[in-house]
mmCIF file of C-alpha atoms in Angstrom:
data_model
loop_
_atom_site.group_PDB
_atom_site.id
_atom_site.type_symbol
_atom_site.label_atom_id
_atom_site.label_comp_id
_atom_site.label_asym_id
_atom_site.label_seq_id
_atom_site.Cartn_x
_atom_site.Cartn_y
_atom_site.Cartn_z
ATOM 1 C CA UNK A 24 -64.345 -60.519 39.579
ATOM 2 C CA UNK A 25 -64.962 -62.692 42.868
ATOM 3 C CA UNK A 26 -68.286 -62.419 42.703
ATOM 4 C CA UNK A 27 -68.216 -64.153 39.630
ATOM 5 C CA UNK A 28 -66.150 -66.576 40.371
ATOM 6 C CA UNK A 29 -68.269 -67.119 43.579
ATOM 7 C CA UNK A 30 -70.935 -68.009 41.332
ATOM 8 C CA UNK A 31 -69.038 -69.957 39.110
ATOM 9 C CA UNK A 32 -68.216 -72.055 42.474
ATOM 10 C CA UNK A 33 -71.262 -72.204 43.675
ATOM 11 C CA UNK A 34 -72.618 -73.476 40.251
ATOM 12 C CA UNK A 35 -69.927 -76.375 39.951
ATOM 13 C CA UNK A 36 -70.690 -77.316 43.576
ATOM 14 C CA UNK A 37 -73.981 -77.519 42.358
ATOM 15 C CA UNK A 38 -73.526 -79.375 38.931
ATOM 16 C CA UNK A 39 -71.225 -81.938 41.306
ATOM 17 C CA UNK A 40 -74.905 -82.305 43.395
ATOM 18 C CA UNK A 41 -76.787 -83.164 40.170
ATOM 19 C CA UNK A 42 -74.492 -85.599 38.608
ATOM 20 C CA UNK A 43 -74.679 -87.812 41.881
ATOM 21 C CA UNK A 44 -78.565 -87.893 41.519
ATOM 22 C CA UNK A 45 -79.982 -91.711 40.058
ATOM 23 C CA UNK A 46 -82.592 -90.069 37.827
ATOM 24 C CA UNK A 47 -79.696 -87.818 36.255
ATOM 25 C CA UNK A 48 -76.950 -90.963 35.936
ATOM 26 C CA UNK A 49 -79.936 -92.917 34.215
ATOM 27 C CA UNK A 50 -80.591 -89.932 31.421
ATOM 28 C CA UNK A 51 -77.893 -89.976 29.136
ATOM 29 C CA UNK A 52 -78.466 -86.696 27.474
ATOM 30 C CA UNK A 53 -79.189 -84.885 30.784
ATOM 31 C CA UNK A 54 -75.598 -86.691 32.575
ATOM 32 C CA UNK A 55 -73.870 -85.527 29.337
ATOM 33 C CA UNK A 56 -75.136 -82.065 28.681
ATOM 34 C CA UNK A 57 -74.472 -81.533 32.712
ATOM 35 C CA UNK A 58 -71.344 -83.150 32.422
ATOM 36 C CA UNK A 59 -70.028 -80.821 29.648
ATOM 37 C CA UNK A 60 -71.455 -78.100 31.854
ATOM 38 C CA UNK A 61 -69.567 -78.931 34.780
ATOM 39 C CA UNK A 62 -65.984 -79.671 33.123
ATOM 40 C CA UNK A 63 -66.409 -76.231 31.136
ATOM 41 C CA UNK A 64 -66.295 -74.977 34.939
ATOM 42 C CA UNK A 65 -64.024 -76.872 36.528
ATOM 43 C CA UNK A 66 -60.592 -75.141 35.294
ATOM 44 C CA UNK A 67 -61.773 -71.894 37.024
ATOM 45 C CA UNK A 68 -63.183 -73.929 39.821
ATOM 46 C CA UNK A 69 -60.045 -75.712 40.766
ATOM 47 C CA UNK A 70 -57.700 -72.502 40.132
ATOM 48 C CA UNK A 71 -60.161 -70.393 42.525
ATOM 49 C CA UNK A 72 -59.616 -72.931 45.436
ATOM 50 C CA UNK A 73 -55.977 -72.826 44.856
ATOM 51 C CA UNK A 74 -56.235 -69.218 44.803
ATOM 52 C CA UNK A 75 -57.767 -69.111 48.258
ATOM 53 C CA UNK A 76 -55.979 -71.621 49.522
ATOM 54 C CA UNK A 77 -52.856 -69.774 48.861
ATOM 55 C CA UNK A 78 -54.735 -66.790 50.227
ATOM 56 C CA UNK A 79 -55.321 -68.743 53.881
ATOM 57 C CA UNK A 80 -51.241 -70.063 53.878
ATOM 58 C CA UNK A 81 -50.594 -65.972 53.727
ATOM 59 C CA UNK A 82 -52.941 -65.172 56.295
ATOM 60 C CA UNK A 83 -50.973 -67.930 58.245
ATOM 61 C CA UNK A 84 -47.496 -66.950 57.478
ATOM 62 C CA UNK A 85 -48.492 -63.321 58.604
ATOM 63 C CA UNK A 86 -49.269 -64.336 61.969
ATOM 64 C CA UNK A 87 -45.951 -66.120 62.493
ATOM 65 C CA UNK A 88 -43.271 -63.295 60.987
ATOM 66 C CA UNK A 89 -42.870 -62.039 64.217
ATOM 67 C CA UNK A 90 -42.072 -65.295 65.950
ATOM 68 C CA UNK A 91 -37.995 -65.141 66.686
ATOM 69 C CA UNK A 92 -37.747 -68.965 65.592
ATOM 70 C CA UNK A 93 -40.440 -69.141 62.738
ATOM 71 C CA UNK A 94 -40.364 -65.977 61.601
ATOM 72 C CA UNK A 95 -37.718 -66.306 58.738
ATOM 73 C CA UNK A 96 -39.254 -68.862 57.164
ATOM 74 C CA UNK A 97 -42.661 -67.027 57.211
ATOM 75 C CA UNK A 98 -40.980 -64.373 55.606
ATOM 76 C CA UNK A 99 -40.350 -66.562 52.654
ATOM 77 C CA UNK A 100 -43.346 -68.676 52.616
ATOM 78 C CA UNK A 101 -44.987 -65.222 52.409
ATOM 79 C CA UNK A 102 -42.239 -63.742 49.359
ATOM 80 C CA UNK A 103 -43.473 -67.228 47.856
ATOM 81 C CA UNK A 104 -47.237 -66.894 48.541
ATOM 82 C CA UNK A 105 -47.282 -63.158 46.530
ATOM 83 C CA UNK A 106 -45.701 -64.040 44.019
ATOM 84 C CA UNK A 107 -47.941 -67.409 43.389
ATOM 85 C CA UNK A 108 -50.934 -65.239 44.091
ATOM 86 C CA UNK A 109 -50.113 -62.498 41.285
ATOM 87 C CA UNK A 110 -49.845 -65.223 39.053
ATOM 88 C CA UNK A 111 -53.024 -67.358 40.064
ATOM 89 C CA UNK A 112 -54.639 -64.032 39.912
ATOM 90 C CA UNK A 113 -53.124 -63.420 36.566
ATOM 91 C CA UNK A 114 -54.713 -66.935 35.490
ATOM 92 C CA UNK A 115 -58.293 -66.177 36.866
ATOM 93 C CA UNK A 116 -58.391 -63.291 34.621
ATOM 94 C CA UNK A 117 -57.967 -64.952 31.930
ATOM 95 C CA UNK A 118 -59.902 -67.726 32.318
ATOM 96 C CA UNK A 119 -62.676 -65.222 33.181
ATOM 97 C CA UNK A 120 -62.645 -63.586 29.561
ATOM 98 C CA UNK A 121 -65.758 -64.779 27.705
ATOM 99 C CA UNK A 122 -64.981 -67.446 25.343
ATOM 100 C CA UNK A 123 -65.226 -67.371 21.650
ATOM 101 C CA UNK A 124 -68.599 -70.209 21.344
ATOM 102 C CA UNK A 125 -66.908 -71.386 18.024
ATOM 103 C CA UNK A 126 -63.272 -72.341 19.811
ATOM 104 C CA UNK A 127 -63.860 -76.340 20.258
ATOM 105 C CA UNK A 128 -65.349 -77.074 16.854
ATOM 106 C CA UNK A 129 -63.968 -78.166 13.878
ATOM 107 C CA UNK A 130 -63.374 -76.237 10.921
ATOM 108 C CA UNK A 131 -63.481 -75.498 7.235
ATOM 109 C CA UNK A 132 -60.666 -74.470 6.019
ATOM 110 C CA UNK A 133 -60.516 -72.377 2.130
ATOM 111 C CA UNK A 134 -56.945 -71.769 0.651
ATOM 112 C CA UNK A 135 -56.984 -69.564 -2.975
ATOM 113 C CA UNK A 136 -54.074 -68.428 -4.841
ATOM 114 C CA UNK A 137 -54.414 -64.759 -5.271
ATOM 115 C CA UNK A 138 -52.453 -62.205 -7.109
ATOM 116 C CA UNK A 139 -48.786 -63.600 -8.667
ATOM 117 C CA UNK A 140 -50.470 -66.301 -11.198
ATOM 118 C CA UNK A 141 -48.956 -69.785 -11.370
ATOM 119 C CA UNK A 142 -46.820 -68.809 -8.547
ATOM 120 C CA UNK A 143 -49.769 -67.724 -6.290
ATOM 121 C CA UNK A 144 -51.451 -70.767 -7.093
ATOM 122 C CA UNK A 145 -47.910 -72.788 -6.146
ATOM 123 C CA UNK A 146 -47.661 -70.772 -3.051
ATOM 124 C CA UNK A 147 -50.970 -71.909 -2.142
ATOM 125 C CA UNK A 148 -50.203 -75.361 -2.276
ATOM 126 C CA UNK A 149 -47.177 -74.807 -0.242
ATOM 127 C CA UNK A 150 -49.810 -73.212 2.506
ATOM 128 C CA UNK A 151 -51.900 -76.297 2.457
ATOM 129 C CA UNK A 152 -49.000 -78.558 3.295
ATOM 130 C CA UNK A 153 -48.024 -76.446 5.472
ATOM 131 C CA UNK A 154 -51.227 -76.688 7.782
ATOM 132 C CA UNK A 155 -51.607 -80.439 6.829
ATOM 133 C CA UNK A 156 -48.252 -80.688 8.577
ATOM 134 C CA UNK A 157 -49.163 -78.739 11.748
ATOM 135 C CA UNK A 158 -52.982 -80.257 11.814
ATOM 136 C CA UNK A 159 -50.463 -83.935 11.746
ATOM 137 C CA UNK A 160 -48.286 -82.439 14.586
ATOM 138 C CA UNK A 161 -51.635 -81.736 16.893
ATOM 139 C CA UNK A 162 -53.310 -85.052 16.036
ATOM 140 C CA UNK A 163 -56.240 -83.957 13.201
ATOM 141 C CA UNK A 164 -57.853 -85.711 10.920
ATOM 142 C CA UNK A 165 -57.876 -83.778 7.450
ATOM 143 C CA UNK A 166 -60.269 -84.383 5.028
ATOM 144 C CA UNK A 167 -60.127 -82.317 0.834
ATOM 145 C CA UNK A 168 -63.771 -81.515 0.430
ATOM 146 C CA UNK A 169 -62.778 -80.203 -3.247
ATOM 147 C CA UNK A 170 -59.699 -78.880 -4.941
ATOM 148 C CA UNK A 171 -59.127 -77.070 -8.239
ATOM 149 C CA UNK A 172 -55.012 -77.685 -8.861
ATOM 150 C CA UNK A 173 -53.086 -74.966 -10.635
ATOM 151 C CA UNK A 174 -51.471 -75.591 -14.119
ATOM 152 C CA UNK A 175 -47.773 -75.364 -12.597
ATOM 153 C CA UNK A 176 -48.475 -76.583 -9.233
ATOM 154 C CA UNK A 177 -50.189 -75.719 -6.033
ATOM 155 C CA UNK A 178 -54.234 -74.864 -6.277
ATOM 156 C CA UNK A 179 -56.101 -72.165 -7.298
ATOM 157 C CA UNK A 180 -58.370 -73.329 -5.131
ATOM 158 C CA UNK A 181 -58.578 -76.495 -2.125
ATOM 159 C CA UNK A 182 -60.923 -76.402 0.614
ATOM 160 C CA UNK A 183 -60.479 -79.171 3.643
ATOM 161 C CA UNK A 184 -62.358 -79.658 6.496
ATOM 162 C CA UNK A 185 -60.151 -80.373 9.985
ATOM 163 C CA UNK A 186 -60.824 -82.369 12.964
ATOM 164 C CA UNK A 187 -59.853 -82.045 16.544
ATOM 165 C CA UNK A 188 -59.556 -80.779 19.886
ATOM 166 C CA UNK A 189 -60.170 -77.093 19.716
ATOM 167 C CA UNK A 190 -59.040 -77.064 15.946
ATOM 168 C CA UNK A 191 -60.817 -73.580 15.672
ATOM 169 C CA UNK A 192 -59.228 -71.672 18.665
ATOM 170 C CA UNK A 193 -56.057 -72.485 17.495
ATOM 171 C CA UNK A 194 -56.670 -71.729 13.630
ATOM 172 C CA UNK A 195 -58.543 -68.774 13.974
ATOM 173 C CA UNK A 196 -56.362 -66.366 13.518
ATOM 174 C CA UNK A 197 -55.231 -67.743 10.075
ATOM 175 C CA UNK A 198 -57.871 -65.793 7.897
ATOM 176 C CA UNK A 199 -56.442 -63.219 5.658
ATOM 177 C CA UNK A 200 -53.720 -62.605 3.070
ATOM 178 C CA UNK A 201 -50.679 -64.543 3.153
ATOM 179 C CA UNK A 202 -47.836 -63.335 0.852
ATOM 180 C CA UNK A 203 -44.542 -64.630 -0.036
ATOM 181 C CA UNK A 204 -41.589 -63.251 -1.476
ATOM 182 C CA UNK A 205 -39.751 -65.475 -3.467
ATOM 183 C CA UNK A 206 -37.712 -66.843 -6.884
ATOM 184 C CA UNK A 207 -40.547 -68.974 -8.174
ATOM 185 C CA UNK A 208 -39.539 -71.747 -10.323
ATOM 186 C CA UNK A 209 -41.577 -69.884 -13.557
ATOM 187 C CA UNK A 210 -38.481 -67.475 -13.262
ATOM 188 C CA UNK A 211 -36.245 -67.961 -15.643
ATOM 189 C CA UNK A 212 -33.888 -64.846 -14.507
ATOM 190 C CA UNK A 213 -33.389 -65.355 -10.701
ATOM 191 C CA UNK A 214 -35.595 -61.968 -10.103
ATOM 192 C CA UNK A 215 -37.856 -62.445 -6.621
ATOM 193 C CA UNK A 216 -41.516 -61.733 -7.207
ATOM 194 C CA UNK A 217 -44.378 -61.262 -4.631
ATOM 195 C CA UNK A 218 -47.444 -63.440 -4.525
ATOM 196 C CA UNK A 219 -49.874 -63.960 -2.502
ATOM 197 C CA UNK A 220 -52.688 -66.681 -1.369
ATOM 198 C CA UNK A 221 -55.957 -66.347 0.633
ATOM 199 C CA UNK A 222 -56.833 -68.363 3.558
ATOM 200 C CA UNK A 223 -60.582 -68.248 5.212
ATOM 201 C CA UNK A 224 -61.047 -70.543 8.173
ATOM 202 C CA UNK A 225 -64.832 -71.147 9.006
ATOM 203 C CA UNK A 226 -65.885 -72.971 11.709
ATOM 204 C CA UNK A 227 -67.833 -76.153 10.969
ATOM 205 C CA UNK A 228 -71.888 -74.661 11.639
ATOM 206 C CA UNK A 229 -74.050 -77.912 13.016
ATOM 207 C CA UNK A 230 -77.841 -77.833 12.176
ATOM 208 C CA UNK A 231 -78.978 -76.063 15.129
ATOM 209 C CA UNK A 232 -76.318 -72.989 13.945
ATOM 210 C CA UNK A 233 -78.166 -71.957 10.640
ATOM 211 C CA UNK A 234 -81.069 -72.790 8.717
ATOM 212 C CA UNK A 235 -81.195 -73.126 4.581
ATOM 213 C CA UNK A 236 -84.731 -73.188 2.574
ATOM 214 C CA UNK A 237 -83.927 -76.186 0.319
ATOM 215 C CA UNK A 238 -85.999 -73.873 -1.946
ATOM 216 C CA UNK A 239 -82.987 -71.433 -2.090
ATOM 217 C CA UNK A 240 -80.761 -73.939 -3.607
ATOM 218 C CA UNK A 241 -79.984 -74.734 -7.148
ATOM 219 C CA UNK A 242 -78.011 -78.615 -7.045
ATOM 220 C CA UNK A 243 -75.878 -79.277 -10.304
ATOM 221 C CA UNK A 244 -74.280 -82.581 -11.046
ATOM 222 C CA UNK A 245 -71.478 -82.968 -13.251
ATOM 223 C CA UNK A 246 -68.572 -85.427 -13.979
ATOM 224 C CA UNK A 247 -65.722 -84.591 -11.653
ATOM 225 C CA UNK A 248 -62.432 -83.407 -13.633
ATOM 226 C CA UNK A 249 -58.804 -83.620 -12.700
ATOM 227 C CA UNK A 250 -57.245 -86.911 -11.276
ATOM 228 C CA UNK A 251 -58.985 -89.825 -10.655
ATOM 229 C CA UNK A 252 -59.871 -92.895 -11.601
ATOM 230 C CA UNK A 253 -62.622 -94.297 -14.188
ATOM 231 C CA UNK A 254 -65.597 -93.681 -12.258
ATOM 232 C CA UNK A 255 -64.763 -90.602 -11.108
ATOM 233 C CA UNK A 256 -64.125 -89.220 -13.836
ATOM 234 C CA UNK A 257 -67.382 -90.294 -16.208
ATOM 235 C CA UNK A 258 -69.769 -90.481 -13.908
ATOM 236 C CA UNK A 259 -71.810 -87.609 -12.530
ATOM 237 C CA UNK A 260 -70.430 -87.589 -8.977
ATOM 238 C CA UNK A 261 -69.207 -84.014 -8.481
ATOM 239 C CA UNK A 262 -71.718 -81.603 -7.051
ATOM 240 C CA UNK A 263 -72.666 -77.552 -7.213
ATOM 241 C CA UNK A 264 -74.938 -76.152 -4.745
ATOM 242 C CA UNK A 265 -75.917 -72.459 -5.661
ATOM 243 C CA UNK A 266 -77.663 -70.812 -2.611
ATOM 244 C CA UNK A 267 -79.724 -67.967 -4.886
ATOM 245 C CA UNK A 268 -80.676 -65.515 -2.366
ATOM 246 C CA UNK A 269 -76.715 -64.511 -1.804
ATOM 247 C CA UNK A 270 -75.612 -66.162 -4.884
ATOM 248 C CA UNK A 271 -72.826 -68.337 -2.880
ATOM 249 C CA UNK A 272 -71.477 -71.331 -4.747
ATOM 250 C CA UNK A 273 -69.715 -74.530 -3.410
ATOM 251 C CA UNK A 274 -68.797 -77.438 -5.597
ATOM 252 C CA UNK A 275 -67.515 -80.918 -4.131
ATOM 253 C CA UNK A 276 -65.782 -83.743 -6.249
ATOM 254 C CA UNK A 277 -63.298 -85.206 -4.339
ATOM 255 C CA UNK A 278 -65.873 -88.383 -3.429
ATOM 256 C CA UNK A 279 -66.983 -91.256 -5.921
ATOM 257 C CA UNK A 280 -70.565 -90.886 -4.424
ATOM 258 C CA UNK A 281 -72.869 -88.027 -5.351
ATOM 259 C CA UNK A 282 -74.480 -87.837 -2.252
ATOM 260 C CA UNK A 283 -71.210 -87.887 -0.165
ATOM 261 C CA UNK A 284 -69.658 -84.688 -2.089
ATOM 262 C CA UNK A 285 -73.607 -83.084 -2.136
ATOM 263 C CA UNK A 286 -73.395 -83.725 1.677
ATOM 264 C CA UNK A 287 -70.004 -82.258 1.828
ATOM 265 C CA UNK A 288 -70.746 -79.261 -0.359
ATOM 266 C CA UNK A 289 -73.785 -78.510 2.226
ATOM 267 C CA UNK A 290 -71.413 -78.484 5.071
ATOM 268 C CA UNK A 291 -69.340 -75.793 3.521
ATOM 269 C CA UNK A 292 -72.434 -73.632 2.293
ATOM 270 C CA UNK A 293 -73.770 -73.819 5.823
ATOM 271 C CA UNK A 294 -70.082 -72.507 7.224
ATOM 272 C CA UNK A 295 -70.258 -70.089 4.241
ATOM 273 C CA UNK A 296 -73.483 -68.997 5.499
ATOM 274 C CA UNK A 297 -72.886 -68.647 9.067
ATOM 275 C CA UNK A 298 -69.564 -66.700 8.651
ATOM 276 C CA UNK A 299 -71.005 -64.466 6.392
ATOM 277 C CA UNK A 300 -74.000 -63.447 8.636
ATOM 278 C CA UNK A 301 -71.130 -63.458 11.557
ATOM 279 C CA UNK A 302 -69.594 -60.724 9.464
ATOM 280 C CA UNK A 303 -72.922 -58.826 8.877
ATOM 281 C CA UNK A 304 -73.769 -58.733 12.324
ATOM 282 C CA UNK A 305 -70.330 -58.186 13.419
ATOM 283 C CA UNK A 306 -70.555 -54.703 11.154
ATOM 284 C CA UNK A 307 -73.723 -53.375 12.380
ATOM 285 C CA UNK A 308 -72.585 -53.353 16.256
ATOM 286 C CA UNK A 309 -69.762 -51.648 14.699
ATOM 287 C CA UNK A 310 -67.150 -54.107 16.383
ATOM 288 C CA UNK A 311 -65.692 -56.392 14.089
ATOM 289 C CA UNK A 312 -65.273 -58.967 17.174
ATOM 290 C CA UNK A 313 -63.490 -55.969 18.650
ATOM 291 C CA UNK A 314 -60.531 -58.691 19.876
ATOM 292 C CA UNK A 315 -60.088 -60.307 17.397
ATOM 293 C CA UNK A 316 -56.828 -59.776 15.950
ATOM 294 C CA UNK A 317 -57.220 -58.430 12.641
ATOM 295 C CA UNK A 318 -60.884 -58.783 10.539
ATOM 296 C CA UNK A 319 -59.908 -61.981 9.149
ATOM 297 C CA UNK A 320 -60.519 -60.427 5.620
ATOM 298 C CA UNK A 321 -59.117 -61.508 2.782
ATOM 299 C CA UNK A 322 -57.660 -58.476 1.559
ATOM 300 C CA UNK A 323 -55.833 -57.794 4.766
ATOM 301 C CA UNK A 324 -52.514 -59.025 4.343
ATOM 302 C CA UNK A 325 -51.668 -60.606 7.733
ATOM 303 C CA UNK A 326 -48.498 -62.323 7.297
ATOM 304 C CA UNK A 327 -45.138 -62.054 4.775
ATOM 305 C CA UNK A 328 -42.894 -65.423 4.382
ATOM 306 C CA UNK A 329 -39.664 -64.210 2.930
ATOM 307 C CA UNK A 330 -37.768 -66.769 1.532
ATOM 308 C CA UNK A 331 -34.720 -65.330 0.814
ATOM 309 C CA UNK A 332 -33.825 -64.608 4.135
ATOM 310 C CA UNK A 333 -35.520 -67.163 5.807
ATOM 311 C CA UNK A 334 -37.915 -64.951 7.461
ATOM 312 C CA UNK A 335 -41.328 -64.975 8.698
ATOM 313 C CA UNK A 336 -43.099 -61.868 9.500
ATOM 314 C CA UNK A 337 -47.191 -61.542 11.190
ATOM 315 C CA UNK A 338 -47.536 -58.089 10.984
ATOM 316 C CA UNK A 339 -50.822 -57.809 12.952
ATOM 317 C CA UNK A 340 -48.505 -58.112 16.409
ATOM 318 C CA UNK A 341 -45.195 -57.241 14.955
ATOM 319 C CA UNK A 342 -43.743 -60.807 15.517
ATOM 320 C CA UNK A 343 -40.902 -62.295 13.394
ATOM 321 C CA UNK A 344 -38.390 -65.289 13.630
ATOM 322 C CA UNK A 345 -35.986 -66.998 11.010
ATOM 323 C CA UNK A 346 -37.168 -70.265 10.799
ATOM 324 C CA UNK A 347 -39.406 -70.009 7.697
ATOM 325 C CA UNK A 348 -38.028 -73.197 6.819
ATOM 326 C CA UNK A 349 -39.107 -75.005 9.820
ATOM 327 C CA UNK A 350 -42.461 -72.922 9.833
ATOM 328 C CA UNK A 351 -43.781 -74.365 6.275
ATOM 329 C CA UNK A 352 -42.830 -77.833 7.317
ATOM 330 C CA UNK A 353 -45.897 -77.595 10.223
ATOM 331 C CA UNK A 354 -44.220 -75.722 13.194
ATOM 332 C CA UNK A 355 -46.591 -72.928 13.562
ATOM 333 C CA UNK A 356 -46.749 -73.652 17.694
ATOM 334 C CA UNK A 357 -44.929 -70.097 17.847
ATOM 335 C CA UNK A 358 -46.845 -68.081 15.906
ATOM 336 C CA UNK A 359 -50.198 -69.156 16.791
ATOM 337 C CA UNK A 360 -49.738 -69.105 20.950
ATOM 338 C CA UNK A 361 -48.104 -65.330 20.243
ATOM 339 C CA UNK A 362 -50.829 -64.448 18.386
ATOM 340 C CA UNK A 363 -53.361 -66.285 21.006
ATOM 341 C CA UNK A 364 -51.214 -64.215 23.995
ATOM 342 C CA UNK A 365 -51.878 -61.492 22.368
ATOM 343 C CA UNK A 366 -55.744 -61.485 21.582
ATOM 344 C CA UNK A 367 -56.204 -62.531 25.510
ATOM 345 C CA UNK A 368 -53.792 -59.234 26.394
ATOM 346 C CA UNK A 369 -56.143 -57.339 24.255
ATOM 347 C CA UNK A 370 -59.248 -58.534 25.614
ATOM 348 C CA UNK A 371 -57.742 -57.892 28.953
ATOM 349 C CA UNK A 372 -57.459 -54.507 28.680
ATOM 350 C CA UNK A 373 -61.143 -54.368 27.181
ATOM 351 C CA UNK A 374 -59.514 -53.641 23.724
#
């Protein structure tokens, strides 16, 4: 472990040489690529100084415990000094676990109702509002790429794409099977039913991330359908991209211009793409981003909102509180940093 971080220091130290040099502050892309270099290492950087810092004010306290006039107050300096060096320790560990490469980008985000009809489709709806709340709460821009709304309400399908600071490590963990138990409003006899909604978050895949043969793509145009106004609606705007070799399809028609929803559909194929050969690679290591909490699949049901008690249950790490109410309207700060907790106390002990 400190030999790492000795390298990390000596690397920063380094990086801090570079950035000082004319022919570097005169190359923009060289200052910024360096730049992003150095501030991905400066966190551990500054927390390993303080960590032998605190190391040297021990060493120091030590020598003066046995000195009849200083030697109570070394005694505490040094009951101090432990306890801050367990925790800096603590920290260093962490910040020492390999990163996920996807955590600062932005994401697509895919939310289907599933099994429960109308109701599913309703539910999902209430899911999409529910993360357009948080991504509000945390400063994101969200953007509908396309959106198929359900007869009663919700979507059967919506797909947005999210933008922010480290949108991604923070909505990772909401791939999977969502379920809630509730009286739906297509109930005419009170009874509570069970539905449930998908949710697949893909990060946002730049060029340099995956390749696609524009000979592997069928492009449809069509006239969009559903709300909007008179030029949505009869021209050909809306756009489906069929990549033939896995037979993936996206469709966009949320944007009056055919090339913004064909550009729009092309970012989602490409995060289609990438997550699926993610998956495929993941599979043949045999690890399934060993971490990870749960596979992010679909069919694994991940989290249960109850509504008649108010509950809200992720079973993946056994965590529950009663504020479902508060949870749908965006406050999902205490879910996701247990589940985030958790994946870093996994990885910690090499799970």
């Amino acid at each position: 472990m400190f030999e790492r971080l000795d390298a990390i220091s000596k690397k920063y130290l380094e990086l801090t040489e570079e950035l000082s040099k004319p022919d570097v502050l005169s190359d923009y892309n060289k200052l910024k690529k360096l730049s992003k270099e150095q501030k991905d290492l400066e966190e551990t950087y500054l927390k390993y100084q303080e960590y032998k810092k605190t190391l040297n004010n021990l060493e120091e306290a030590e020598m003066l415990i046995d000195d009849p006039e200083m030697g109570e107050m070394a005694k505490i300096e040094i009951e101090e000094g432990n306890a801050k060096k367990e925790k800096l320790y603590h920290e260093l560990e962490i910040l020492l676990i390999p990163k996920d490469e996807n955590d600062d980008k932005d994401i697509i985000m895919e939310i289907r109702g599933a099994a429960g009809g109308d109701e599913a489709n309703i539910f999902a709806g209430d899911l999409f509002r529910m993360y357009s709340r948080y991504a509000d709460k945390q400063g994101w821009k969200i953007d509908v790429i396309n959106s198929e709304p359900g007869a009663a309400g919700g979507y059967s399908q919506i797909e947005a794409k999210i933008k922010g600071e480290n949108v991604y490590s923070k909505l990772k963990y909401e791939s999977g099977s969502h379920r809630v138990q509730r009286v739906p409003v297509t109930e005419s006899n009170g009874r509570i039913q069970t539905s449930t909604a998908t949710v697949l978050i893909m990060p946002e895949v730049e060029d340099v991330d995956i390749e696609i043969n524009p000979n592997d793509l069928r492009i449809d145009v069509y006239c969009a359908t559903g709300h909007g106004g008179q030029g949505v609606n009869t021209t050909p705007s809306a756009v489906r991209i069929t990549h033939i070799p896995t037979n993936t399809v996206v469709t966009c028609q949320n944007e009056r211009s055919q090339l913004q929803n064909k550009a729009q559909a092309m970012e989602v194929l490409k995060a289609r793409l990438y997550q699926a050969a993610q998956e495929k690679q993941d599979a043949e290591v045999g690890n399934e981003r060993r971490s990870k909490i749960g596979t992010g699949d679909r069919a694994e049901k991940i989290r249960t909102y109850n509504y008649p008690q108010n509950r809200v249950t992720d079973h993946r790490i056994g965590y529950t509180t009663n504020n479902l109410d508060r949870v749908m309207d965006g406050a999902l700060d205490d879910i996701i940093e247990a589940l985030i907790t958790e994946d870093l106390q996994r990885k910690l002990k090499g799970e």
